[in-house]
PDB file of C-alpha atoms in Angstrom:
ATOM      1  CA  MET X  30     -26.332 -82.102  56.146  1.00 50.00           C
ATOM      2  CA  ALA X  31     -25.267 -78.593  57.182  1.00 48.00           C
ATOM      3  CA  ARG X  32     -22.042 -79.654  58.505  1.00 48.00           C
ATOM      4  CA  ARG X  33     -21.661 -81.598  54.895  1.00 49.00           C
ATOM      5  CA  ASN X  34     -22.613 -78.470  53.076  1.00 50.00           C
ATOM      6  CA  ASN X  35     -20.010 -76.504  55.060  1.00 51.00           C
ATOM      7  CA  GLU X  36     -17.416 -79.189  54.430  1.00 50.00           C
ATOM      8  CA  LYS X  37     -18.640 -78.747  50.950  1.00 49.00           C
ATOM      9  CA  ASN X  38     -17.759 -75.249  50.595  1.00 50.00           C
ATOM     10  CA  GLU X  39     -14.630 -75.213  52.505  1.00 52.00           C
ATOM     11  CA  SER X  40     -13.495 -77.361  50.114  1.00 51.00           C
ATOM     12  CA  LYS X  41     -13.458 -75.024  47.188  1.00 51.00           C
ATOM     13  CA  PRO X  42      -9.897 -73.863  45.760  1.00 58.00           C
ATOM     14  CA  MET X  43      -9.124 -70.576  47.031  1.00 56.00           C
ATOM     15  CA  SER X  44      -8.160 -69.725  43.024  1.00 56.00           C
ATOM     16  CA  GLU X  45     -12.513 -69.417  42.392  1.00 56.00           C
ATOM     17  CA  LYS X  46     -12.384 -67.005  44.815  1.00 54.00           C
ATOM     18  CA  ILE X  47      -9.978 -64.497  43.734  1.00 57.00           C
ATOM     19  CA  VAL X  48     -11.638 -64.511  40.175  1.00 54.00           C
ATOM     20  CA  VAL X  49     -15.333 -64.123  41.240  1.00 54.00           C
ATOM     21  CA  GLU X  50     -14.098 -60.755  43.048  1.00 61.00           C
ATOM     22  CA  THR X  51     -12.149 -60.074  40.615  1.00 63.00           C
ATOM     23  CA  GLU X  52     -14.197 -59.833  37.988  1.00 62.00           C
ATOM     24  CA  GLU X  53     -16.982 -58.062  40.297  1.00 64.00           C
ATOM     25  CA  ARG X  54     -13.902 -54.777  40.865  1.00 66.00           C
ATOM     26  CA  SER X  55     -14.146 -54.997  37.152  1.00 73.00           C
ATOM     27  CA  ILE X  56     -17.470 -54.270  36.598  1.00 76.00           C
ATOM     28  CA  TRP X  57     -17.380 -51.128  38.968  1.00 73.00           C
ATOM     29  CA  SER X  58     -14.120 -49.820  37.347  1.00 75.00           C
ATOM     30  CA  VAL X  59     -15.096 -49.969  34.043  1.00 74.00           C
ATOM     31  CA  PHE X  60     -19.028 -48.172  34.906  1.00 71.00           C
ATOM     32  CA  ALA X  61     -16.812 -45.471  37.003  1.00 75.00           C
ATOM     33  CA  GLY X  62     -14.411 -44.728  33.973  1.00 75.00           C
ATOM     34  CA  MET X  63     -17.541 -44.581  31.596  1.00 77.00           C
ATOM     35  CA  VAL X  64     -19.195 -41.831  34.118  1.00 78.00           C
ATOM     36  CA  MET X  65     -15.880 -40.048  34.519  1.00 81.00           C
ATOM     37  CA  VAL X  66     -15.588 -39.746  30.337  1.00 80.00           C
ATOM     38  CA  PHE X  67     -18.885 -39.062  30.055  1.00 76.00           C
ATOM     39  CA  LEU X  68     -18.149 -36.447  32.772  1.00 78.00           C
ATOM     40  CA  GLY X  69     -15.338 -34.856  30.608  1.00 81.00           C
ATOM     41  CA  ILE X  70     -16.759 -34.756  27.564  1.00 81.00           C
ATOM     42  CA  MET X  71     -20.002 -32.719  29.512  1.00 74.00           C
ATOM     43  CA  LEU X  72     -17.016 -30.453  30.563  1.00 78.00           C
ATOM     44  CA  VAL X  73     -15.078 -29.852  27.177  1.00 74.00           C
ATOM     45  CA  ILE X  74     -18.870 -29.299  25.851  1.00 67.00           C
ATOM     46  CA  VAL X  75     -19.743 -26.482  28.370  1.00 62.00           C
ATOM     47  CA  GLY X  76     -16.351 -24.958  27.998  1.00 63.00           C
ATOM     48  CA  ILE X  77     -16.550 -24.868  24.359  1.00 67.00           C
ATOM     49  CA  ILE X  78     -19.968 -22.913  24.174  1.00 56.00           C
ATOM     50  CA  ALA X  79     -18.605 -20.544  27.515  1.00 49.00           C
ATOM     51  CA  LEU X  80     -15.684 -19.667  25.154  1.00 53.00           C
ATOM     52  CA  LEU X  81     -17.754 -19.033  22.295  1.00 46.00           C
ATOM     53  CA  LEU X  82     -20.164 -16.955  24.075  1.00 45.00           C
ATOM     54  CA  TYR X  83     -17.475 -15.249  25.637  1.00 46.00           C
ATOM     55  CA  ARG X  84     -16.315 -14.429  22.449  1.00 52.00           C
ATOM     56  CA  VAL X  85     -19.296 -12.657  21.777  1.00 57.00           C
ATOM     57  CA  ASP X  86     -18.841  -8.925  21.817  1.00 75.00           C
ATOM     58  CA  PRO X  87     -20.384  -7.602  25.075  1.00 79.00           C
ATOM     59  CA  LYS X  88     -23.843  -5.640  25.123  1.00 89.00           C
ATOM     60  CA  LEU X  89     -23.605  -2.322  26.310  1.00 92.00           C
ATOM     61  CA  ASP X  90     -25.596  -1.986  29.584  1.00 93.00           C
ATOM     62  CA  LYS X  91     -25.567   2.143  30.518  1.00 94.00           C
ATOM     63  CA  THR X  92     -26.277   1.358  34.067  1.00 94.00           C
ATOM     64  CA  LEU X  93     -23.204  -0.332  34.581  1.00 95.00           C
ATOM     65  CA  PRO X  94     -20.783   2.277  36.698  1.00 96.00           C
ATOM     66  CA  VAL X  95     -18.331   4.139  34.435  1.00 97.00           C
ATOM     67  CA  PRO X  96     -14.895   3.821  35.630  1.00 97.00           C
ATOM     68  CA  ALA X  97     -12.415   7.282  36.189  1.00 97.00           C
ATOM     69  CA  LEU X  98      -9.158   7.408  34.844  1.00 97.00           C
ATOM     70  CA  THR X  99      -6.742   8.878  36.618  1.00 96.00           C
ATOM     71  CA  VAL X 100      -4.932  12.078  35.046  1.00 95.00           C
ATOM     72  CA  LEU X 101      -1.509  11.887  32.858  1.00 95.00           C
ATOM     73  CA  PRO X 102       0.387  14.367  31.856  1.00 95.00           C
ATOM     74  CA  ALA X 103      -0.616  16.072  28.628  1.00 96.00           C
ATOM     75  CA  ASN X 104       2.782  15.477  26.983  1.00 96.00           C
ATOM     76  CA  THR X 105       5.451  13.058  27.526  1.00 97.00           C
ATOM     77  CA  SER X 106       8.645  11.332  26.244  1.00 96.00           C
ATOM     78  CA  ALA X 107       7.791   7.679  27.747  1.00 96.00           C
ATOM     79  CA  HIS X 108       7.740   4.261  25.718  1.00 96.00           C
ATOM     80  CA  ALA X 109       4.981   3.666  27.579  1.00 97.00           C
ATOM     81  CA  LEU X 110       1.765   4.712  29.233  1.00 97.00           C
ATOM     82  CA  THR X 111       0.536   3.926  32.874  1.00 97.00           C
ATOM     83  CA  ILE X 112      -3.389   3.887  32.404  1.00 97.00           C
ATOM     84  CA  ARG X 113      -4.951   4.052  35.954  1.00 96.00           C
ATOM     85  CA  GLY X 114      -8.107   4.199  37.654  1.00 97.00           C
ATOM     86  CA  SER X 115     -11.041   3.635  40.128  1.00 97.00           C
ATOM     87  CA  VAL X 116     -14.360   1.816  39.484  1.00 96.00           C
ATOM     88  CA  GLU X 117     -17.290   0.689  42.019  1.00 95.00           C
ATOM     89  CA  LYS X 118     -16.017  -2.234  43.698  1.00 93.00           C
ATOM     90  CA  GLU X 119     -18.812  -4.288  42.528  1.00 93.00           C
ATOM     91  CA  ILE X 120     -16.829  -4.409  39.328  1.00 95.00           C
ATOM     92  CA  LYS X 121     -14.118  -6.870  38.796  1.00 94.00           C
ATOM     93  CA  ARG X 122     -12.798  -6.479  35.083  1.00 95.00           C
ATOM     94  CA  VAL X 123     -12.366  -3.270  33.086  1.00 97.00           C
ATOM     95  CA  ALA X 124     -11.695  -2.746  29.398  1.00 96.00           C
ATOM     96  CA  VAL X 125      -9.241  -0.650  27.876  1.00 97.00           C
ATOM     97  CA  TYR X 126      -9.544   1.449  24.350  1.00 97.00           C
ATOM     98  CA  VAL X 127      -7.124   3.274  23.111  1.00 97.00           C
ATOM     99  CA  ASN X 128      -7.506   5.688  19.985  1.00 97.00           C
ATOM    100  CA  ASP X 129     -11.404   3.937  19.866  1.00 95.00           C
ATOM    101  CA  LYS X 130      -9.787   0.597  19.260  1.00 96.00           C
ATOM    102  CA  GLU X 131     -10.215  -2.107  22.344  1.00 95.00           C
ATOM    103  CA  VAL X 132      -6.762  -3.472  23.363  1.00 96.00           C
ATOM    104  CA  GLU X 133      -7.789  -5.221  26.418  1.00 94.00           C
ATOM    105  CA  ASN X 134     -10.761  -6.371  27.650  1.00 90.00           C
ATOM    106  CA  ALA X 135      -9.669  -8.154  31.158  1.00 90.00           C
ATOM    107  CA  VAL X 136      -7.783  -5.822  33.443  1.00 95.00           C
ATOM    108  CA  TRP X 137      -8.470  -7.106  36.376  1.00 96.00           C
ATOM    109  CA  VAL X 138     -10.255  -4.311  39.582  1.00 96.00           C
ATOM    110  CA  ASP X 139      -8.429  -4.987  42.608  1.00 95.00           C
ATOM    111  CA  ASN X 140     -10.705  -3.394  45.474  1.00 94.00           C
ATOM    112  CA  GLY X 141     -11.768  -0.503  43.281  1.00 95.00           C
ATOM    113  CA  ASN X 142      -8.546   0.660  41.577  1.00 97.00           C
ATOM    114  CA  PHE X 143      -7.336  -1.063  38.223  1.00 97.00           C
ATOM    115  CA  LYS X 144      -3.586  -0.463  36.361  1.00 97.00           C
ATOM    116  CA  TYR X 145      -2.279  -1.239  32.964  1.00 97.00           C
ATOM    117  CA  GLU X 146       0.724  -0.854  31.075  1.00 97.00           C
ATOM    118  CA  TYR X 147       0.107   0.268  27.687  1.00 97.00           C
ATOM    119  CA  GLN X 148       3.527  -0.209  25.330  1.00 97.00           C
ATOM    120  CA  ILE X 149       3.889   2.691  22.936  1.00 96.00           C
ATOM    121  CA  ASP X 150       5.511   1.924  19.559  1.00 94.00           C
ATOM    122  CA  LYS X 151       5.404   5.339  17.882  1.00 96.00           C
ATOM    123  CA  GLU X 152       4.913   9.086  18.579  1.00 97.00           C
ATOM    124  CA  GLY X 153       1.788  10.724  18.120  1.00 96.00           C
ATOM    125  CA  ASN X 154      -1.269  11.567  20.043  1.00 97.00           C
ATOM    126  CA  TYR X 155      -3.225   9.002  21.560  1.00 98.00           C
ATOM    127  CA  LYS X 156      -6.884   8.894  22.938  1.00 98.00           C
ATOM    128  CA  LEU X 157      -7.241   6.898  26.624  1.00 98.00           C
ATOM    129  CA  GLN X 158     -10.915   5.274  27.613  1.00 98.00           C
ATOM    130  CA  VAL X 159     -11.834   2.444  29.697  1.00 97.00           C
ATOM    131  CA  ALA X 160     -15.052   0.509  30.770  1.00 97.00           C
ATOM    132  CA  SER X 161     -16.531  -1.942  32.931  1.00 96.00           C
ATOM    133  CA  ILE X 162     -17.013  -5.514  32.352  1.00 94.00           C
ATOM    134  CA  SER X 163     -19.854  -7.907  33.976  1.00 91.00           C
ATOM    135  CA  GLY X 164     -21.100 -11.093  33.743  1.00 82.00           C
ATOM    136  CA  PHE X 165     -20.137 -14.919  32.322  1.00 73.00           C
ATOM    137  CA  PRO X 166     -19.941 -16.018  29.736  1.00 71.00           C
ATOM    138  CA  ILE X 167     -22.432 -13.898  28.293  1.00 80.00           C
ATOM    139  CA  ARG X 168     -20.419 -10.093  29.124  1.00 83.00           C
ATOM    140  CA  LYS X 169     -21.983  -6.139  29.198  1.00 92.00           C
ATOM    141  CA  VAL X 170     -20.045  -3.381  28.932  1.00 94.00           C
ATOM    142  CA  SER X 171     -20.324   0.294  30.356  1.00 95.00           C
ATOM    143  CA  GLU X 172     -20.448   3.187  28.612  1.00 96.00           C
ATOM    144  CA  LYS X 173     -17.000   4.189  27.888  1.00 96.00           C
ATOM    145  CA  SER X 174     -15.442   6.747  30.237  1.00 96.00           C
ATOM    146  CA  ALA X 175     -14.407  10.582  29.328  1.00 96.00           C
ATOM    147  CA  VAL X 176     -11.228  11.005  26.473  1.00 97.00           C
ATOM    148  CA  MET X 177      -8.353  11.226  28.209  1.00 97.00           C
ATOM    149  CA  ALA X 178      -5.717  12.672  25.337  1.00 97.00           C
ATOM    150  CA  VAL X 179      -1.820  12.389  25.805  1.00 97.00           C
ATOM    151  CA  ASN X 180       0.535  13.456  23.210  1.00 97.00           C
ATOM    152  CA  VAL X 181       4.147  11.248  22.937  1.00 97.00           C
ATOM    153  CA  ASP X 182       6.798  12.786  21.977  1.00 97.00           C
ATOM    154  CA  TRP X 183      10.443  11.931  21.714  1.00 97.00           C
ATOM    155  CA  THR X 184      12.029  14.535  19.732  1.00 96.00           C
ATOM    156  CA  ALA X 185      14.046  17.074  21.483  1.00 95.00           C
ATOM    157  CA  PRO X 186      14.005  21.120  20.212  1.00 95.00           C
ATOM    158  CA  ALA X 187      16.127  22.044  17.924  1.00 94.00           C
ATOM    159  CA  LYS X 188      19.520  23.762  18.739  1.00 93.00           C
ATOM    160  CA  ASP X 189      19.146  26.575  16.399  1.00 90.00           C
ATOM    161  CA  VAL X 190      17.344  28.573  18.850  1.00 92.00           C
ATOM    162  CA  ALA X 191      18.310  32.352  18.370  1.00 88.00           C
ATOM    163  CA  VAL X 192      19.325  34.136  21.160  1.00 95.00           C
ATOM    164  CA  GLY X 193      20.076  37.709  22.078  1.00 95.00           C
ATOM    165  CA  TYR X 194      22.097  39.237  24.941  1.00 96.00           C
ATOM    166  CA  LYS X 195      24.302  42.556  25.917  1.00 95.00           C
ATOM    167  CA  LYS X 196      27.983  41.547  25.781  1.00 95.00           C
ATOM    168  CA  GLU X 197      28.817  44.430  27.959  1.00 96.00           C
ATOM    169  CA  VAL X 198      26.932  46.094  30.756  1.00 96.00           C
ATOM    170  CA  ASP X 199      27.302  48.117  33.666  1.00 95.00           C
ATOM    171  CA  THR X 200      24.164  46.632  35.414  1.00 95.00           C
ATOM    172  CA  LYS X 201      23.925  43.791  37.646  1.00 95.00           C
ATOM    173  CA  THR X 202      21.811  41.618  35.647  1.00 96.00           C
ATOM    174  CA  LEU X 203      21.503  40.771  31.650  1.00 97.00           C
ATOM    175  CA  SER X 204      18.104  40.000  30.091  1.00 97.00           C
ATOM    176  CA  VAL X 205      18.728  36.942  27.714  1.00 97.00           C
ATOM    177  CA  THR X 206      15.969  36.684  25.045  1.00 97.00           C
ATOM    178  CA  GLY X 207      15.101  34.496  22.089  1.00 96.00           C
ATOM    179  CA  LYS X 208      13.103  32.783  20.173  1.00 95.00           C
ATOM    180  CA  THR X 209      12.708  28.867  20.276  1.00 96.00           C
ATOM    181  CA  GLU X 210       9.737  26.018  20.419  1.00 94.00           C
ATOM    182  CA  ALA X 211       6.025  27.112  21.989  1.00 95.00           C
ATOM    183  CA  PHE X 212       5.805  26.540  25.314  1.00 96.00           C
ATOM    184  CA  ALA X 213       9.478  25.434  25.681  1.00 97.00           C
ATOM    185  CA  THR X 214      10.935  25.744  29.289  1.00 97.00           C
ATOM    186  CA  VAL X 215      14.174  27.811  28.757  1.00 97.00           C
ATOM    187  CA  VAL X 216      16.982  27.181  31.650  1.00 97.00           C
ATOM    188  CA  VAL X 217      19.859  29.528  31.851  1.00 97.00           C
ATOM    189  CA  TYR X 218      22.890  28.238  34.078  1.00 95.00           C
ATOM    190  CA  ASN X 219      26.336  29.271  35.373  1.00 90.00           C
ATOM    191  CA  ASN X 220      27.574  26.216  37.837  1.00 84.00           C
ATOM    192  CA  ASP X 221      25.032  24.721  40.382  1.00 83.00           C
ATOM    193  CA  ALA X 222      23.061  28.541  40.320  1.00 93.00           C
ATOM    194  CA  LYS X 223      19.847  27.948  37.221  1.00 95.00           C
ATOM    195  CA  TYR X 224      17.627  30.768  35.743  1.00 97.00           C
ATOM    196  CA  ILE X 225      14.233  29.723  34.227  1.00 97.00           C
ATOM    197  CA  GLY X 226      11.904  31.071  31.865  1.00 96.00           C
ATOM    198  CA  LYS X 227       8.975  29.764  29.639  1.00 96.00           C
ATOM    199  CA  ALA X 228       8.155  30.120  25.955  1.00 97.00           C
ATOM    200  CA  ASP X 229       4.754  31.929  24.959  1.00 97.00           C
ATOM    201  CA  LYS X 230       3.127  30.625  22.174  1.00 96.00           C
ATOM    202  CA  ASP X 231       4.878  32.096  19.908  1.00 96.00           C
ATOM    203  CA  GLY X 232       8.073  30.652  21.235  1.00 95.00           C
ATOM    204  CA  LYS X 233       9.639  34.115  22.466  1.00 96.00           C
ATOM    205  CA  PHE X 234      11.347  34.068  26.005  1.00 97.00           C
ATOM    206  CA  SER X 235      13.351  36.019  28.330  1.00 97.00           C
ATOM    207  CA  VAL X 236      15.123  35.286  31.432  1.00 97.00           C
ATOM    208  CA  SER X 237      16.515  37.661  33.492  1.00 96.00           C
ATOM    209  CA  VAL X 238      20.204  36.549  35.254  1.00 97.00           C
ATOM    210  CA  PRO X 239      22.517  38.365  37.615  1.00 96.00           C
ATOM    211  CA  LEU X 240      25.953  39.485  36.922  1.00 96.00           C
ATOM    212  CA  ALA X 241      29.179  39.265  38.840  1.00 94.00           C
ATOM    213  CA  MET X 242      31.891  41.884  38.169  1.00 95.00           C
ATOM    214  CA  GLY X 243      34.183  41.054  34.948  1.00 95.00           C
ATOM    215  CA  GLN X 244      33.297  38.400  32.339  1.00 96.00           C
ATOM    216  CA  ASN X 245      29.993  35.878  33.215  1.00 96.00           C
ATOM    217  CA  ASN X 246      29.703  32.327  31.125  1.00 96.00           C
ATOM    218  CA  PHE X 247      25.984  30.840  31.182  1.00 97.00           C
ATOM    219  CA  ASP X 248      25.044  27.536  29.448  1.00 96.00           C
ATOM    220  CA  ILE X 249      21.330  27.365  27.774  1.00 97.00           C
ATOM    221  CA  GLU X 250      19.028  24.176  28.334  1.00 97.00           C
ATOM    222  CA  VAL X 251      15.800  24.171  26.162  1.00 97.00           C
ATOM    223  CA  ARG X 252      13.406  21.741  27.566  1.00 97.00           C
ATOM    224  CA  ASP X 253       9.781  20.651  25.557  1.00 96.00           C
ATOM    225  CA  GLU X 254       6.744  20.160  27.251  1.00 96.00           C
ATOM    226  CA  ALA X 255       7.585  16.414  27.096  1.00 96.00           C
ATOM    227  CA  GLY X 256      10.683  16.680  28.770  1.00 95.00           C
ATOM    228  CA  ASN X 257      12.976  16.341  26.265  1.00 97.00           C
ATOM    229  CA  SER X 258      15.587  18.503  26.188  1.00 96.00           C
ATOM    230  CA  VAL X 259      18.942  20.150  23.971  1.00 96.00           C
ATOM    231  CA  LYS X 260      21.965  21.982  25.614  1.00 96.00           C
ATOM    232  CA  LEU X 261      22.860  24.962  22.917  1.00 95.00           C
ATOM    233  CA  ASP X 262      26.310  24.598  21.636  1.00 93.00           C
ATOM    234  CA  GLN X 263      26.974  28.230  21.981  1.00 91.00           C
ATOM    235  CA  PRO X 264      27.246  29.498  25.561  1.00 94.00           C
ATOM    236  CA  ILE X 265      26.811  33.143  26.841  1.00 96.00           C
ATOM    237  CA  VAL X 266      29.369  35.259  27.343  1.00 96.00           C
ATOM    238  CA  ALA X 267      28.944  38.321  29.102  1.00 96.00           C
ATOM    239  CA  THR X 268      31.051  41.295  31.027  1.00 96.00           C
ATOM    240  CA  ARG X 269      29.736  43.389  33.748  1.00 96.00           C
ATOM    241  CA  VAL X 270      32.060  46.848  33.923  1.00 95.00           C
ATOM    242  CA  SER X 271      31.780  49.386  36.813  1.00 87.00           C
ATOM    243  CA  GLY X 272      30.647  53.127  36.061  1.00 71.00           C
ATOM    244  CA  SER X 273      28.232  53.670  33.247  1.00 68.00           C
ATOM    245  CA  ILE X 274      28.343  52.741  29.581  1.00 62.00           C
ATOM    246  CA  ASN X 275      28.385  55.784  27.225  1.00 57.00           C
ATOM    247  CA  GLY X 276      26.086  53.450  24.455  1.00 51.00           C
ATOM    248  CA  ASN X 277      29.102  51.899  23.040  1.00 49.00           C
ATOM    249  CA  GLY X 278      28.122  48.518  24.292  1.00 53.00           C
ATOM    250  CA  SER X 279      28.236  45.952  22.054  1.00 51.00           C
ATOM    251  CA  THR X 280      25.132  43.658  21.571  1.00 52.00           C
ATOM    252  CA  THR X 281      24.441  40.317  19.740  1.00 54.00           C
ATOM    253  CA  GLY X 282      21.311  38.396  18.415  1.00 51.00           C
ATOM    254  CA  PRO X 283      18.861  39.389  16.314  1.00 46.00           C
ATOM    255  CA  ASP X 284      16.114  41.866  16.769  1.00 46.00           C
ATOM    256  CA  LEU X 285      18.250  43.427  19.307  1.00 44.00           C
ATOM    257  CA  PRO X 286      18.819  47.287  18.847  1.00 43.00           C
ATOM    258  CA  GLU X 287      22.395  48.787  18.840  1.00 41.00           C
ATOM    259  CA  SER X 288      22.826  51.731  21.439  1.00 42.00           C
ATOM    260  CA  ALA X 289      26.323  52.926  19.888  1.00 41.00           C
ATOM    261  CA  GLY X 290      25.937  56.772  19.189  1.00 44.00           C
ATOM    262  CA  GLU X 291      22.730  57.282  20.621  1.00 48.00           C
ATOM    263  CA  LEU X 292      24.157  59.323  23.561  1.00 45.00           C
ATOM    264  CA  GLU X 293      26.411  61.347  21.272  1.00 50.00           C
ATOM    265  CA  ALA X 294      23.240  62.074  19.380  1.00 49.00           C
ATOM    266  CA  ALA X 295      21.450  63.272  22.404  1.00 48.00           C
ATOM    267  CA  MET X 296      23.955  65.755  23.338  1.00 51.00           C
ATOM    268  CA  ALA X 297      24.337  66.782  20.204  1.00 51.00           C
ATOM    269  CA  PHE X 298      20.768  67.882  20.126  1.00 47.00           C
ATOM    270  CA  LEU X 299      20.934  69.515  23.604  1.00 47.00           C
ATOM    271  CA  ALA X 300      24.186  71.573  22.430  1.00 50.00           C
ATOM    272  CA  GLY X 301      22.132  72.532  19.429  1.00 52.00           C
ATOM    273  CA  ASN X 302      18.984  73.443  21.588  1.00 52.00           C
ATOM    274  CA  LYS X 303      21.576  75.673  24.302  1.00 54.00           C
ATOM    275  CA  LEU X 304      22.949  77.842  21.050  1.00 50.00           C
ATOM    276  CA  MET X 305      19.484  78.299  19.721  1.00 54.00           C
ATOM    277  CA  SER X 306      18.707  79.773  23.590  1.00 60.00           C
ATOM    278  CA  THR X 307      21.868  81.809  23.509  1.00 62.00           C
ATOM    279  CA  PHE X 308      20.800  83.444  20.013  1.00 55.00           C
ATOM    280  CA  GLY X 309      17.224  84.071  21.251  1.00 61.00           C
ATOM    281  CA  LEU X 310      18.735  85.661  24.527  1.00 64.00           C
ATOM    282  CA  LEU X 311      21.037  88.183  22.233  1.00 66.00           C
ATOM    283  CA  ALA X 312      17.905  88.949  20.087  1.00 63.00           C
ATOM    284  CA  LEU X 313      16.469  89.664  23.018  1.00 62.00           C
ATOM    285  CA  ILE X 314      18.947  92.076  24.398  1.00 70.00           C
ATOM    286  CA  VAL X 315      19.000  93.834  21.121  1.00 60.00           C
ATOM    287  CA  LEU X 316      15.684  94.266  20.602  1.00 60.00           C
ATOM    288  CA  LEU X 317      15.314  95.572  24.784  1.00 64.00           C
ATOM    289  CA  ALA X 318      18.195  97.988  23.704  1.00 62.00           C
ATOM    290  CA  ASN X 319      16.419  99.502  20.591  1.00 59.00           C
ATOM    291  CA  GLY X 320      13.331  99.924  22.433  1.00 58.00           C
ATOM    292  CA  SER X 321      15.331 101.678  25.409  1.00 61.00           C
ATOM    293  CA  LEU X 322      16.845 103.692  22.597  1.00 56.00           C
ATOM    294  CA  VAL X 323      13.603 105.069  20.837  1.00 50.00           C
ATOM    295  CA  ALA X 324      11.693 106.244  24.037  1.00 56.00           C
ATOM    296  CA  LEU X 325      15.233 108.495  25.044  1.00 56.00           C
ATOM    297  CA  LYS X 326      14.420 109.875  21.522  1.00 52.00           C
ATOM    298  CA  MET X 327      10.840 110.310  21.961  1.00 53.00           C
ATOM    299  CA  ARG X 328      11.347 111.605  25.253  1.00 55.00           C
ATOM    300  CA  LYS X 329      14.256 114.115  23.750  1.00 52.00           C
ATOM    301  CA  TYR X 330      11.703 115.653  20.950  1.00 46.00           C
ATOM    302  CA  SER X 331       8.838 116.186  23.375  1.00 50.00           C
ATOM    303  CA  VAL X 332      10.972 118.164  25.471  1.00 46.00           C
TER     304      VAL X 332
END
């Protein structure tokens, strides 16, 4: 009997076996596909929820460490500010604020250090701050760092600088004075030699430069605190002469006294004093002579 059943099974066509196996595989494929679709839908839902939560403003957490900014120059002519700093290594992101407005909330921290390039679109004063960011998707933020103020200036100093100096001197140095932008750096140079002065809060400056015998030519460059510079059109031309100038040396520039005639006036004054001294001496001699005559007469009468 068993032999007959085996013979009967063996007698089934091969095509019928293939159809049965294909149907079983199709059922498992459909099931696996449905599972994948379900997981995909769940991932999309979780992603949307996380995104919505992430977009919510972070909550202030005063226990988070506050980042520290690396000091930047107070004045700059750059077109981008490189904001650097450091924070505790547990913090992985920081937010950057410019003029109290958040410009970036996901600057990554690498081993406690961070860096961010902020592009400048106009001149002016900029207040920079940073804060630590922690948590995902619900974020927390630390208190902001201390304000770092930076003035962005792209305008060079004006060329109409009032410069004063003597055109002819008998000294080894020449004093160049004038008035320009407050706290500007004034560079007086001759070939490779540079002589530097600093303007005060009112813009007044004075630079002493050495002179060779004969004619000396110098150029002047003015640099503001942001690094903008301008070269003045009018050079300095001064002549050093041998001997002594008697006060007739010419000068140039505003608010500089003319020395011409001062020596002559002094000599005239001294000459006047000498004449008065001579008259005084003569008067004294006459007085003594009169006194002697009076004494002789009195002696004669007494005898």
